[in-house]
Every structure is written in structure tokens, then in C-alpha cells.
Short mmCIF file of C-alpha atoms in Angstrom, two decimals:
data_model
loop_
_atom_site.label_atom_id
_atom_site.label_comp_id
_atom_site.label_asym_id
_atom_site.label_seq_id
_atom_site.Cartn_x
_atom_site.Cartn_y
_atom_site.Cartn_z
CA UNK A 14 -16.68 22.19 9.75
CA UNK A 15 -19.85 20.32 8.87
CA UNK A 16 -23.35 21.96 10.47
CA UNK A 17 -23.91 19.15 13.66
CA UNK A 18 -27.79 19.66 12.18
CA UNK A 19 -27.26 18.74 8.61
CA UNK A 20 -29.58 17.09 7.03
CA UNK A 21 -32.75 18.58 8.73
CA UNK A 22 -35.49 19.22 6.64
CA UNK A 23 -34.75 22.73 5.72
CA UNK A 24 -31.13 23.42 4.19
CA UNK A 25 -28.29 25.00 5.60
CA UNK A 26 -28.49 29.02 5.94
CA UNK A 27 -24.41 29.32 5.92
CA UNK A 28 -21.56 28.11 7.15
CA UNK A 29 -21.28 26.38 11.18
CA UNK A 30 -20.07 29.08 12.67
CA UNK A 31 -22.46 28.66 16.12
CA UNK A 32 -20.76 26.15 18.21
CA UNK A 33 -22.46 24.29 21.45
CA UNK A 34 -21.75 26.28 24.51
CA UNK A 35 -21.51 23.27 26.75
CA UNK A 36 -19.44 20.98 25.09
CA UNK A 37 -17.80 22.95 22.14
CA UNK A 38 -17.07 20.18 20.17
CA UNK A 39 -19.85 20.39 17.14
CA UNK A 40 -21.39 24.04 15.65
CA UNK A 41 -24.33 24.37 13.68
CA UNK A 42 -25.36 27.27 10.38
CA UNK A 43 -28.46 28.56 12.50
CA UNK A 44 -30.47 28.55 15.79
CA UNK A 45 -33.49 26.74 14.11
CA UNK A 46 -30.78 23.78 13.12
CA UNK A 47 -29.55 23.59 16.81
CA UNK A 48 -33.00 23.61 17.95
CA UNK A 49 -33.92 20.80 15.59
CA UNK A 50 -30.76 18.50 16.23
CA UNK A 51 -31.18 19.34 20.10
CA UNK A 52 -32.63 16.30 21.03
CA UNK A 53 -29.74 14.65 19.37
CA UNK A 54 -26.95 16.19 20.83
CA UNK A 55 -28.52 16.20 24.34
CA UNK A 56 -27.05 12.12 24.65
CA UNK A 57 -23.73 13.35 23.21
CA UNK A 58 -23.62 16.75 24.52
CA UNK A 59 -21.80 15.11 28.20
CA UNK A 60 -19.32 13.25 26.45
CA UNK A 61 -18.37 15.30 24.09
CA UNK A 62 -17.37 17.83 26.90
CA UNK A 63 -15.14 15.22 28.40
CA UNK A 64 -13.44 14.36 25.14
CA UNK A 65 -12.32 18.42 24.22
CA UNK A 66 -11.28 18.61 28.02
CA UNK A 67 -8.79 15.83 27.47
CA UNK A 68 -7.76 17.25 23.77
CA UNK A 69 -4.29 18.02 24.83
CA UNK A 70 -3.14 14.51 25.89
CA UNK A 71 -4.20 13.51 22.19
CA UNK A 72 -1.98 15.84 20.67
CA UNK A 73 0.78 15.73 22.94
CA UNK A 74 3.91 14.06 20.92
CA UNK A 75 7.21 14.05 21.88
CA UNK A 76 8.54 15.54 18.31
CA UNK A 77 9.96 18.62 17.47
CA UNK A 78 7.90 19.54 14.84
CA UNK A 79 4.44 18.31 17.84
CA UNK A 80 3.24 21.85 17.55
CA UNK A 81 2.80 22.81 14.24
CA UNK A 82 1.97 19.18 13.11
CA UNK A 83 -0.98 19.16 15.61
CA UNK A 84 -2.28 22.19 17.06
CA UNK A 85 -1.04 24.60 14.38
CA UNK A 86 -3.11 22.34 11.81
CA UNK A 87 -6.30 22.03 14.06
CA UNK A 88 -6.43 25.51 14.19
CA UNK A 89 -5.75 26.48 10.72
CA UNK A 90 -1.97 28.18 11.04
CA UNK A 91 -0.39 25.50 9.29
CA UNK A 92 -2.06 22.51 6.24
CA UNK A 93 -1.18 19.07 5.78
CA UNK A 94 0.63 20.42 2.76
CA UNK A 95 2.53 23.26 4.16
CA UNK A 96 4.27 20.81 7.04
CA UNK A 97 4.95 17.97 4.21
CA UNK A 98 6.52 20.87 2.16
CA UNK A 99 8.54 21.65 5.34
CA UNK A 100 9.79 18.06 5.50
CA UNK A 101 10.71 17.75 2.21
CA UNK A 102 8.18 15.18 1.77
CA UNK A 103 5.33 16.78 0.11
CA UNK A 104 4.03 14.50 -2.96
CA UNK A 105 6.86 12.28 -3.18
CA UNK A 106 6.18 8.88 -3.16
CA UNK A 107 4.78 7.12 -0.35
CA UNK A 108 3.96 10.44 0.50
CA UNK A 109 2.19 11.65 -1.85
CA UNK A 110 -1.31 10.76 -0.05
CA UNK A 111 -0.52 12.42 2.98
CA UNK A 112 -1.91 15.52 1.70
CA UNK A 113 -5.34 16.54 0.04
CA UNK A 114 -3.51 18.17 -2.81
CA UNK A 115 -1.85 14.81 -3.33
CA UNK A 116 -4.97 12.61 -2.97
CA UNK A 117 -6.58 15.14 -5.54
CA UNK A 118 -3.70 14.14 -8.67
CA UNK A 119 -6.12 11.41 -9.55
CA UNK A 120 -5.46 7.71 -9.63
CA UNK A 121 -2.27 6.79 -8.92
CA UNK A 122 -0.23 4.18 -9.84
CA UNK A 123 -0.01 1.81 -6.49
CA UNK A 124 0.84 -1.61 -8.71
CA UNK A 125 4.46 -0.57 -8.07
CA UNK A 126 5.83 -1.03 -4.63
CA UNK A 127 7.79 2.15 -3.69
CA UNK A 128 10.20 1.20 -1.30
CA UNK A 129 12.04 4.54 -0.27
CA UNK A 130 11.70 6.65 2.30
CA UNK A 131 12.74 9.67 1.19
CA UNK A 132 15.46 10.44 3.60
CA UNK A 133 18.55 10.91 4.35
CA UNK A 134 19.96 7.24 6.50
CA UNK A 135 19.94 9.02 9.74
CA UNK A 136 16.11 9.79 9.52
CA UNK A 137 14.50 6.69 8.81
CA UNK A 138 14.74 2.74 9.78
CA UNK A 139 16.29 1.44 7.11
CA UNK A 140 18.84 -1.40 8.88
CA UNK A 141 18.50 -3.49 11.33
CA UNK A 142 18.39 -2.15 14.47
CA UNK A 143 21.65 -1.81 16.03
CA UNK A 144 20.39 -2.36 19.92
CA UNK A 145 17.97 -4.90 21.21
CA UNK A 146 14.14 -5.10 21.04
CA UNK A 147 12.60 -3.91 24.45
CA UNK A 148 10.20 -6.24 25.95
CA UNK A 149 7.63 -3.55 25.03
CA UNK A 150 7.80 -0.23 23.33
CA UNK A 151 5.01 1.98 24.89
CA UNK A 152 4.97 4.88 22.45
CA UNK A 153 7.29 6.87 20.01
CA UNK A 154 9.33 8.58 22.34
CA UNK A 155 10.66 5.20 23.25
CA UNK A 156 10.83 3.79 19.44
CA UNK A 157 12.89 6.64 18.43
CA UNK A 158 15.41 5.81 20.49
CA UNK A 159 15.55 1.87 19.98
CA UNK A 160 16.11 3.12 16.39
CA UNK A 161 18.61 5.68 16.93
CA UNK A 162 16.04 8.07 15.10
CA UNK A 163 16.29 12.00 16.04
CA UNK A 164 13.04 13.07 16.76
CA UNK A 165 12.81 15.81 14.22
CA UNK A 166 12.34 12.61 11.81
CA UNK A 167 8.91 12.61 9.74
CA UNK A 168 8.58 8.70 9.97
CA UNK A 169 5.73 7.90 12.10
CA UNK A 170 3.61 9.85 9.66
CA UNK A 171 3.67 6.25 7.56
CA UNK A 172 4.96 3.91 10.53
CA UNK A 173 1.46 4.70 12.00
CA UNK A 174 0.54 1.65 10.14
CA UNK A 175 2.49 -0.94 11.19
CA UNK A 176 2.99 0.10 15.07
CA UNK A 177 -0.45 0.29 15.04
CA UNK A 178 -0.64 -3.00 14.21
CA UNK A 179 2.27 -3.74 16.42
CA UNK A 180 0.45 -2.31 19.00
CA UNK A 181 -2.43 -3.78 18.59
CA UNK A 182 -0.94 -7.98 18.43
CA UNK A 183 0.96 -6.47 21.91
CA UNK A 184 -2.48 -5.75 23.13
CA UNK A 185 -4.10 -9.16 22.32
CA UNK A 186 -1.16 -10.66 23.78
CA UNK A 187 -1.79 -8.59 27.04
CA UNK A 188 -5.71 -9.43 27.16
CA UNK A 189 -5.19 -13.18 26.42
CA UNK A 190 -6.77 -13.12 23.47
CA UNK A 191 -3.81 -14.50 21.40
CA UNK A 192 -0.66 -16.93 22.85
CA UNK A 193 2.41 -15.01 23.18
CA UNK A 194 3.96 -14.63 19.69
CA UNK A 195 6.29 -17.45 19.15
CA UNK A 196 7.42 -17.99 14.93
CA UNK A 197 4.44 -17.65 12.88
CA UNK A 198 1.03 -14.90 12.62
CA UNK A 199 -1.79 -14.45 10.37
CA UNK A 200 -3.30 -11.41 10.15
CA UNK A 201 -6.51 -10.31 8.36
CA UNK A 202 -6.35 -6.42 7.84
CA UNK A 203 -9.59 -5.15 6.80
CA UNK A 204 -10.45 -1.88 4.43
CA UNK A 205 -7.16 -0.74 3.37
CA UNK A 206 -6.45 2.86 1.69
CA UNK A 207 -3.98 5.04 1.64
CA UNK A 208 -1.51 1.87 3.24
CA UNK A 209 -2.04 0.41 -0.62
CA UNK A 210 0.78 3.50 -1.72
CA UNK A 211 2.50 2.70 1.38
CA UNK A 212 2.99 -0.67 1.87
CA UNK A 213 7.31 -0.86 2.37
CA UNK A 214 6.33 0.89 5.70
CA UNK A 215 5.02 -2.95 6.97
CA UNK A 216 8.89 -4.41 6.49
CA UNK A 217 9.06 -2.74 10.16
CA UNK A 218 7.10 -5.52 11.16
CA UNK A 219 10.53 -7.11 10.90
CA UNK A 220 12.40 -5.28 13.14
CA UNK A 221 9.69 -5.30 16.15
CA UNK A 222 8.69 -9.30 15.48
CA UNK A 223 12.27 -10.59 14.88
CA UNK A 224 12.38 -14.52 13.52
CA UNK A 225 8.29 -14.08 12.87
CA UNK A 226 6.61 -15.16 9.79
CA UNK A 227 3.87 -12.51 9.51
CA UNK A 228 1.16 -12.77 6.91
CA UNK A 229 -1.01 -10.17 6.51
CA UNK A 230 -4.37 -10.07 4.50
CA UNK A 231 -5.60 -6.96 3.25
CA UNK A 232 -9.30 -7.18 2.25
CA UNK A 233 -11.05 -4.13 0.91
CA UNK A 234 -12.70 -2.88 -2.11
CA UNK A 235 -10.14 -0.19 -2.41
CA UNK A 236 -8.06 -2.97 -3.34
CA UNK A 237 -7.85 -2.68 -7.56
CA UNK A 238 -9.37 -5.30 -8.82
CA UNK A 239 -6.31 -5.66 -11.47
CA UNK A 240 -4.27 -6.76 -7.79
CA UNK A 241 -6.86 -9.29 -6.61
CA UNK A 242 -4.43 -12.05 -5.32
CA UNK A 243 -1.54 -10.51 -5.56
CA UNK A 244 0.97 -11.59 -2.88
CA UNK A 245 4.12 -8.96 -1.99
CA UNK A 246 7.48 -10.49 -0.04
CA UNK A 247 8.84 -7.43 2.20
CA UNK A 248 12.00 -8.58 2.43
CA UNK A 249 14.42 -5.71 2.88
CA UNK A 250 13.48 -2.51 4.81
CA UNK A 251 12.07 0.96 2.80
CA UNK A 252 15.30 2.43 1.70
CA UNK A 253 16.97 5.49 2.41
CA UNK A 254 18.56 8.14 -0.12
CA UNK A 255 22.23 7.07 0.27
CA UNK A 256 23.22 5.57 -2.59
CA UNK A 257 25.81 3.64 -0.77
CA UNK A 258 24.21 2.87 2.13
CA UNK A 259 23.62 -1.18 3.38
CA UNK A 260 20.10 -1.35 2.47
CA UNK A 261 20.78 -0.52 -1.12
CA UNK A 262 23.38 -3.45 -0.84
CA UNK A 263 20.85 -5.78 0.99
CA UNK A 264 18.26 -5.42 -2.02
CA UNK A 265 21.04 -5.72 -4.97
CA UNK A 266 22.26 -9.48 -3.32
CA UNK A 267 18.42 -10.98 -2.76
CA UNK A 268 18.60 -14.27 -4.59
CA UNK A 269 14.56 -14.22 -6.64
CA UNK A 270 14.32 -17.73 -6.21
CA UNK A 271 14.45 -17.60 -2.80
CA UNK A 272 11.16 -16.35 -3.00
CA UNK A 273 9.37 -19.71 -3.56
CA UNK A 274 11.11 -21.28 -0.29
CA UNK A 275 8.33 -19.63 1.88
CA UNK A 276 11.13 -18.30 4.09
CA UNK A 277 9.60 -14.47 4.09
CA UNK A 278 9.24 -12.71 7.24
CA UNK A 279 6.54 -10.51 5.95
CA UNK A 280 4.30 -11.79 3.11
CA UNK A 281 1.45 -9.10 2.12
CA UNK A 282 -1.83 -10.79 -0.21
CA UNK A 283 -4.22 -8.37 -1.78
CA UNK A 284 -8.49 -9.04 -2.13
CA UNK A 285 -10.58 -7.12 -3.56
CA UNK A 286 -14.01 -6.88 -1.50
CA UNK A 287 -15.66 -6.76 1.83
CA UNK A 288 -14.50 -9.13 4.13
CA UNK A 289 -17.80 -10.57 4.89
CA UNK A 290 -17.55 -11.82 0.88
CA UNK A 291 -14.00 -12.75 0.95
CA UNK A 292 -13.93 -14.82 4.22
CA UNK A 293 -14.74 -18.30 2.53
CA UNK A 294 -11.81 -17.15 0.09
CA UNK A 295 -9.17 -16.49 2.94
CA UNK A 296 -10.13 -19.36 4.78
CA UNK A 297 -8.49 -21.72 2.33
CA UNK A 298 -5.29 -20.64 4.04
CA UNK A 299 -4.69 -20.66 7.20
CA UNK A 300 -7.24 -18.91 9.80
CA UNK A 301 -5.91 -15.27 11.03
CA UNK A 302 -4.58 -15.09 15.12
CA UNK A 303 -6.50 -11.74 14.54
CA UNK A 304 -8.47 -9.17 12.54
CA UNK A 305 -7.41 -5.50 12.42
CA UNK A 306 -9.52 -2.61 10.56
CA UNK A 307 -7.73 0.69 10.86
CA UNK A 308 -9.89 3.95 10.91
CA UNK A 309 -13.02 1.67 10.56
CA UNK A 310 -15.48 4.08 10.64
CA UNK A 311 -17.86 0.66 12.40
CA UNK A 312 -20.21 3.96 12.63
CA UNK A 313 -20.49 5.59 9.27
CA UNK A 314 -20.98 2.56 6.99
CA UNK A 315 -23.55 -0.41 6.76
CA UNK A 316 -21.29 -2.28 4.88
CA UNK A 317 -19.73 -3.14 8.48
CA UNK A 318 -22.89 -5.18 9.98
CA UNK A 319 -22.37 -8.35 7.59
CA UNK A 320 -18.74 -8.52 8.78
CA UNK A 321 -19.24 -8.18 12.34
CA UNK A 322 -21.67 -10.13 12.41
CA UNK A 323 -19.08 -12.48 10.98
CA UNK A 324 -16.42 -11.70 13.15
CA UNK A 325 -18.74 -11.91 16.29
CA UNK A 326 -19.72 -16.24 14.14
CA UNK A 327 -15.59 -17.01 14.29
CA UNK A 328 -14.57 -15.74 17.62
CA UNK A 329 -11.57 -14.37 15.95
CA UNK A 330 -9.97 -11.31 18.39
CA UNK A 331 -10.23 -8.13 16.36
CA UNK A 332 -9.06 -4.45 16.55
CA UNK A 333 -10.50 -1.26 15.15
CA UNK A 334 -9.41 2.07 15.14
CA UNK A 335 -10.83 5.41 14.53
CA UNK A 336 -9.83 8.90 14.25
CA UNK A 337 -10.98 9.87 17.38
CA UNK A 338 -12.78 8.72 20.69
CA UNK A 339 -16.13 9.54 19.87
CA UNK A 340 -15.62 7.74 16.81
CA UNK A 341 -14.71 4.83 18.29
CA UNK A 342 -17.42 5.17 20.97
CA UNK A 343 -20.38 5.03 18.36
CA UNK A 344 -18.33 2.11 16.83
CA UNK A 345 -18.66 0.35 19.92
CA UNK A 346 -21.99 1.24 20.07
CA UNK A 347 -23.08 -0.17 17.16
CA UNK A 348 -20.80 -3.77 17.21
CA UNK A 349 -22.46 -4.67 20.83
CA UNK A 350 -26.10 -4.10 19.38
CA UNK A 351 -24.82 -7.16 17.14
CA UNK A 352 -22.52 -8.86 19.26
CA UNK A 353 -24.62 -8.06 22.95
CA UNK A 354 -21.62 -7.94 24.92
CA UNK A 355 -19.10 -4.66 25.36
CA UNK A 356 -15.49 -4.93 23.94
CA UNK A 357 -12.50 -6.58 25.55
CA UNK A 358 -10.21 -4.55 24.88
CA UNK A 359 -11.56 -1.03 25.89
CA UNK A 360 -11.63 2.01 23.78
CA UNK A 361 -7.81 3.75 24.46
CA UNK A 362 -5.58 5.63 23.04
CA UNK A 363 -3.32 4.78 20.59
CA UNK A 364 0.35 5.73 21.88
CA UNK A 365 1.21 5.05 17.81
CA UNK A 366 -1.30 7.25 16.23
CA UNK A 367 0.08 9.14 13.92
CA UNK A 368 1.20 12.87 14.83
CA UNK A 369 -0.15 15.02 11.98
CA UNK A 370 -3.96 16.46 12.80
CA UNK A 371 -6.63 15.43 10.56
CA UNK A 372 -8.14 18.54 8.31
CA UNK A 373 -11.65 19.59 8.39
CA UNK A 374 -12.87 17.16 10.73
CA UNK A 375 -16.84 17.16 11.51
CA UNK A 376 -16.08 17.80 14.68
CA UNK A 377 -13.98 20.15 16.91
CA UNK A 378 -12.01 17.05 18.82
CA UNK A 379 -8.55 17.04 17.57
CA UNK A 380 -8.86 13.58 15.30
CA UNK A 381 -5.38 11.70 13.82
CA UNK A 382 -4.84 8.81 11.84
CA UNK A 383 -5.29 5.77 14.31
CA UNK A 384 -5.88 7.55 16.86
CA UNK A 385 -7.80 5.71 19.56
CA UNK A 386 -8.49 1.82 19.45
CA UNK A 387 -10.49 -0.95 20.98
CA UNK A 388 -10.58 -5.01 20.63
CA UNK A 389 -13.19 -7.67 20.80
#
């Protein structure tokens, strides 16, 4: 935990151990830094309060593993690595970033597309789903059981991704934003990550957007510039273990040159950059339904002004998400003083965030992947 006061003009004496009595939520090394950052925290202090009061409903998942994957983590019982290690997941492929110790191997190789799971056939969506789509899945509980998944199954770790998206397309839908999905939607997906290792975990996209030609741009300038351009067909869903099982047999009978018939449900194109730099790039295709940037950070980064002031120019509909609700509250914060009007979409919770706690966040809030979004 960061000191709330860091940065002052005299250094740190220690670690925060001397957390705010009001709203417990941020701790400072020493009385003369929470003196100093007072004035600060005093417009914070309030809402902060409110946001560790309602804590609980953030972490409350309807897995079996809920407890040790959220509170046991927040409060230091249990790592990021330990649960992966539990799963039988820890740094194995599209895994492998999930954890600090697997982020820390150095650069790894994300020109290949890894395309398994993992798992064993009963704990991940490799098929086609065997019942049909609900109108509208609200949350995990319910996708679980559309996919005959047992809820001891890992997957929404990485499916936070793409039901996040799903999510958010359902909510545009809902605020009239975008027309009803009908065959065909662009997507610009801005600063991409970690979802550059994990990129088979979008072929869901097929099973929640049936007979839809998705295209999804990610822009970012975590994007290698080796991969600038690069365009990836999903065609087949991330693949179990079983060596006999029907997804092995759906990959093994794809006819290649099918590939240039522009038939692909999902089609994936890589840019390196800001988005404010690529736009006049991307808009030699066709112009997105809607923008997405997953744990934006709006807050932390002046790279962001250029492109929302861009966004706010095109009067494209576009998401962001954040780690938690005060995140996404200084987010919001930030795009009206450019935009002059408040979002949408309000600031919510994500019912697809994913359910593994964040480590060492700066403050005491319980933050996850995706947690909380908003729309303008």
C-alpha cells in the first residue's frame, strides 16, 4: 500500500501503515504526510467511505473458489500465484500473465496465438453451446449455466474480456446508443495488454453474438510494433485438453482458403499507437458502432485527453472500465471537463468483472480486473 501523501515535499518516513479513520480506504507513512495531503483527501474522504461500505457486493461471486480468490487475496492469506497454482493454471499459457511472477519472466512471445484453455472439456467453453442464448445474461452465475460450466471452473479469470465487452454492446443497446445488433459490428478496443497473450478468449464472442460478424480493433502502444496490421480470424473456440474432443476436430477440417471469403465471425486487427494517432488509419475501414477501453485508467495518464477529445469530435458511444469505482469516478471526472456533459451510461458495476482481487492496490477498496464501467 502506497502512502495516500506521496509525493509531498519531504520523503516517506516508512511504510503506510496509518490509515484514515473516517473512510479507511487510503493510509499514509506519518502524521506530518496526512496533515499535508489533508486538504486533499477532505473532497474524497465522503466517498471513499461509501465505496469500502459497499466492498462486499464487489467481491461477492457466485464461485466456489469466491473466497479465497477475493477476500483471502485482499487481505494477504492467499497471492495471485498461490490460487493459479491451485487451479492448475499457474504460468501456463494464456495464463501465464495472470500472476506477477508470470508478468516478471520477461517478454514473452505473444506473435503466436495460444488457443487452449488448459482444461479438462467439462471446465471450459470449448463447443457450441448445447442450449439457447438467453435474451440477456446478467452475470456469471447465469453464464455458467447456459454453458453447462460447474462453477468451480477458473474461466472467467480470461472471459473477463470478452463479457466485458459483451456486456458493454448489451449496454449500448439498452441506452440507445447503438441499433439492436442485427449481422455485422465494428468495434474499436483501445489500450490493450495482457488480452494481447489472451486473445482465443474473444472466439466467445461467437457463442453470445451468434450469425454476427464482429471486428474488433485493438489500438495501443502495447501492441509490438513487429504486429502492426496484423489481422487474426477466431474461428474455432480456445480448445480444451482432450485430445479427442470436437474442437480439436473442428480446427483439423478448417479449409485456409476460406479465410479470404470474409466469412469470419470474429476478425481481430492489431495497431500499434494511441488511438488519437491511429484514428485517420482505422477510418479507412469501416467506422466502429463503438469504442471500448478496458481498465482505462482516463485518470492516471495524459495520453487520454487527445483521444477523448476525439471521441467527444465523432460522437462515437464509448465504454471504459476501471479497477474500481473511485477509479472510474475520477475518470469521469476528468472526460466531462473535456466533453462538459456527464456520461450516459452511469458508472456501475460490472456483473463480468473478473473474480480474482487485484494485489497491492493504492488503495484499500477491493479493485478487480473490469470491475466497474461507464459509457458516453
Amino acid at each position: 500500500m502506497e502512502c495516500a501523501g506521496r509525493g509531498s515535499r519531504t520523503p516517506c518516513s516508512g511504510p503506510a501503515m496509518r490509515r484514515c479513520h473516517r473512510c479507511q480506504a487510503v493510509a499514509y507513512c506519518s502524521i506530518s504526510h496526512q496533515v499535508s495531503h489533508g486538504s486533499v483527501h477532505k473532497k474524497e474522504c465522503q466517498r471513499l467511505e461509501q465505496q469500502m461500505k459497499h466492498g462486499h457486493v464487489v467481491s461477492d461471486f457466485p464461485f466456489t473458489f469466491s473466497e479465497e480468490a477475493t477476500m483471502q487475496v485482499c487481505n494477504k492469506r492467499e497471492t495471485r500465484c498461490s490460487f493459479l497454482i491451485k487451479q492448475g493454471v499457474h504460468r501456463i499459457g494464456m495464463w501465464t500473465f495472470e500472476c506477477s511472477c508470470g508478468a516478471s519472466t520477461g517478454i514473452f512471445d505473444c506473435s503466436r496465438l495460444m488457443k487452449d484453455w488448459n482444461l479438462s472439456i467439462t471446465l471450459c467453453p470449448c463447443r457450441e453451446p448445447s442450449t439457447p442464448l438467453p435474451k440477456l445474461l446478467s452475470g456469471w452465475k447465469e453464464y455458467y449455466e447456459w454453458r453447462c460450466i460447474p462453477l468451480d471452473s477458473p474461466v472467467a479469470l480470461l472471459l473477463h474480456w470478452s463479457l466485458t465487452l459483451y456486456w458493454a454492446i448489451k449496454l449500448a443497446v439498452q441506452g440507445n446508443l447503438i441499433p439492436e445488433i442485427s449481422n455485422e459490428l465494428h468495434i474499436h478496443y483501445l489500450g490493450p495488454e495482457k488480452e494481447l497473450h489472451q486473445l482465443a478468449v474473444f472466439s466467445e464472442l461467437h457463442a453470445v453474438f451468434p450469425d454476427v460478424q464482429i471486428h474488433i480493433d485493438l489500438v495501443g502502444p502495447a501492441v509490438p510494433e513487429e504486429r502492426n496490421g496484423e489481422r487474426i480470424e477466431l474461428r474455432d473456440y480456445a480448445h480444451c485438453i482432450e485430445t479427442n474432443c470436437k474442437c480439436k476436430c473442428s480446427a483439423e477440417s478448417f479449409d485456409p482458403t476460406s479465410l479470404q471469403s470474409g466469412s469470419s465471425a470474429i476478425t481481430l486487427k492489431l495497431h500499434n499507437g494511441y488511438y488519437h494517432d491511429c484514428y485517420k488509419d482505422l477510418m479507412k475501414d469501416t467506422p466502429p458502432n463503438l469504442i471500448i477501453a478496458p481498465n482505462a485508467g482516463v485518470a492516471a495518464y495524459r495520453s487520454w485527453l487527445q483521444t477523448i477529445e476525439l471521441i467527444n469530435e465523432i460522437k462515437v458511444p464509448a465504454f471504459f472500465s476501471d479497477y474500481c469505482e473511485e477509479a472510474c469516478n475520477l475518470a469521469t471526472s476528468c472526460i466531462s471537463s473535456v466533453t462538459g456533459a456527464s456520461p450516459t451510461i452511469p458508472i456501475q458495476l460490472n456483473p463480468f468483472r473478473q473474480p480474482l482481487a487485484v494485489e497491492d492496490s493504492a488503495l484499500f477498496l477491493p479493485c478487480y480486473s473490469n470491475c466497474f464501467i461507464f459509457g458516453i
